[in-house]
Amino acid sequence: MFRMKITFLGTSAMLPTKERNPNAIFISCNNEGILIDCAEGTQRQLRYAGISPTKVTKLLITHWHGDHVLGIPGLMQSLGASNYTKKLEIYGPKGSKNFFKNMMNGLAFKSRIKYELKEIENKKFFENDDFYLEAENVKHSITCLSYNLIEKDKLKINIDYTKKFNLIRHPLLGELQRGKDIVYQGKKIKVKDATIVKKGKKISFILDTYYDKKLVSIAKNADLLICESTWIERDKLIDKEHLSAKDSSLLAKRAKVKRLILTHFSQRYKNLDEMLKEAKKEFNNVELAQDLMNLEI
Ligand SMILES: [Zn+2]
Ligand SMILES: [Zn+2]
């Protein structure tokens, strides 16, 4: 069965605060451990969350601003010291190979683990039986990616229907679930009658960006949108390359998502009540992320 658990490892923009680490989100789903961004301090946050860093199978980088990537060398080094036998798959926007090389060249570092870094843009870049991952460029001061994790639709057996044929606990049910019509005791049983489609969930991750119509199509109909909300609208004049709570909640409304979680907050706010209030004006099913907050999907 496909189960997904999301852990927020860092929810601050730009600077760490006493309460919040900069950005990183860990998603555990079946055999995969997906880390979206790896800010400074992410390893420690993983420890606090009770997640072994060796669980990470994929590192998805949104962009190369420090508050999203400064933890990468430390993570690589720790995996090398931890008997990590997998090949770490790293994905990032165009230019990532160069940034990565330069970052590692700044250290007396020799990788003791296998890894492969792929530069991606606007496409599906990973797929297994349960889900797929896609990336799309968003507008920020440097090249930046949003990510979607999309669970595949599954066919469930409609037992009320199949028991009419006395077809219970039979290997042929597996064929139906794989989408193939079958013949049982001379009778044809069609997939469309004998199964029910269980729609897969869509989770969208939109980090640093300014508001753009394209975001609506990226997050369209998502079951959950995790979205940056650096500012309260009145402060956005300082820097327009990030979203405000008003932007993020309008995006959620326009994209018809079911649930919105805001993250990546400016350290100027000691209290986020006004942030939440601003978001609720546009979209009611919204909450604020906190470091080490977990949710199961
Ligand atoms: Zn950022
Ligand atoms: Zn940024």
Short mmCIF file of N, CA and C and ligand atoms in Angstrom, two decimals, residues 63 65 67-68 140 208 242, ligand 2:
data_model
loop_
_atom_site.label_atom_id
_atom_site.label_comp_id
_atom_site.label_asym_id
_atom_site.label_seq_id
_atom_site.Cartn_x
_atom_site.Cartn_y
_atom_site.Cartn_z
N HIS A 63 16.70 25.45 -5.97
CA HIS A 63 17.59 26.45 -6.56
C HIS A 63 18.79 26.64 -5.63
N HIS A 65 20.20 29.18 -3.96
CA HIS A 65 20.37 30.16 -2.89
C HIS A 65 20.75 29.39 -1.61
N ASP A 67 20.00 29.43 1.48
CA ASP A 67 19.03 28.91 2.45
C ASP A 67 18.36 27.62 1.98
N HIS A 68 18.77 27.12 0.81
CA HIS A 68 18.21 25.86 0.29
C HIS A 68 19.27 24.78 0.07
N HIS A 140 12.19 33.30 -10.41
CA HIS A 140 12.85 33.77 -9.18
C HIS A 140 14.07 34.55 -9.67
N ASP A 208 10.72 29.24 -3.66
CA ASP A 208 10.95 30.65 -3.99
C ASP A 208 10.54 31.03 -5.41
N HIS A 242 9.48 36.94 -3.96
CA HIS A 242 8.87 35.92 -3.11
C HIS A 242 7.37 36.17 -3.02
ZN ZN B 2 15.73 31.99 -3.27
#
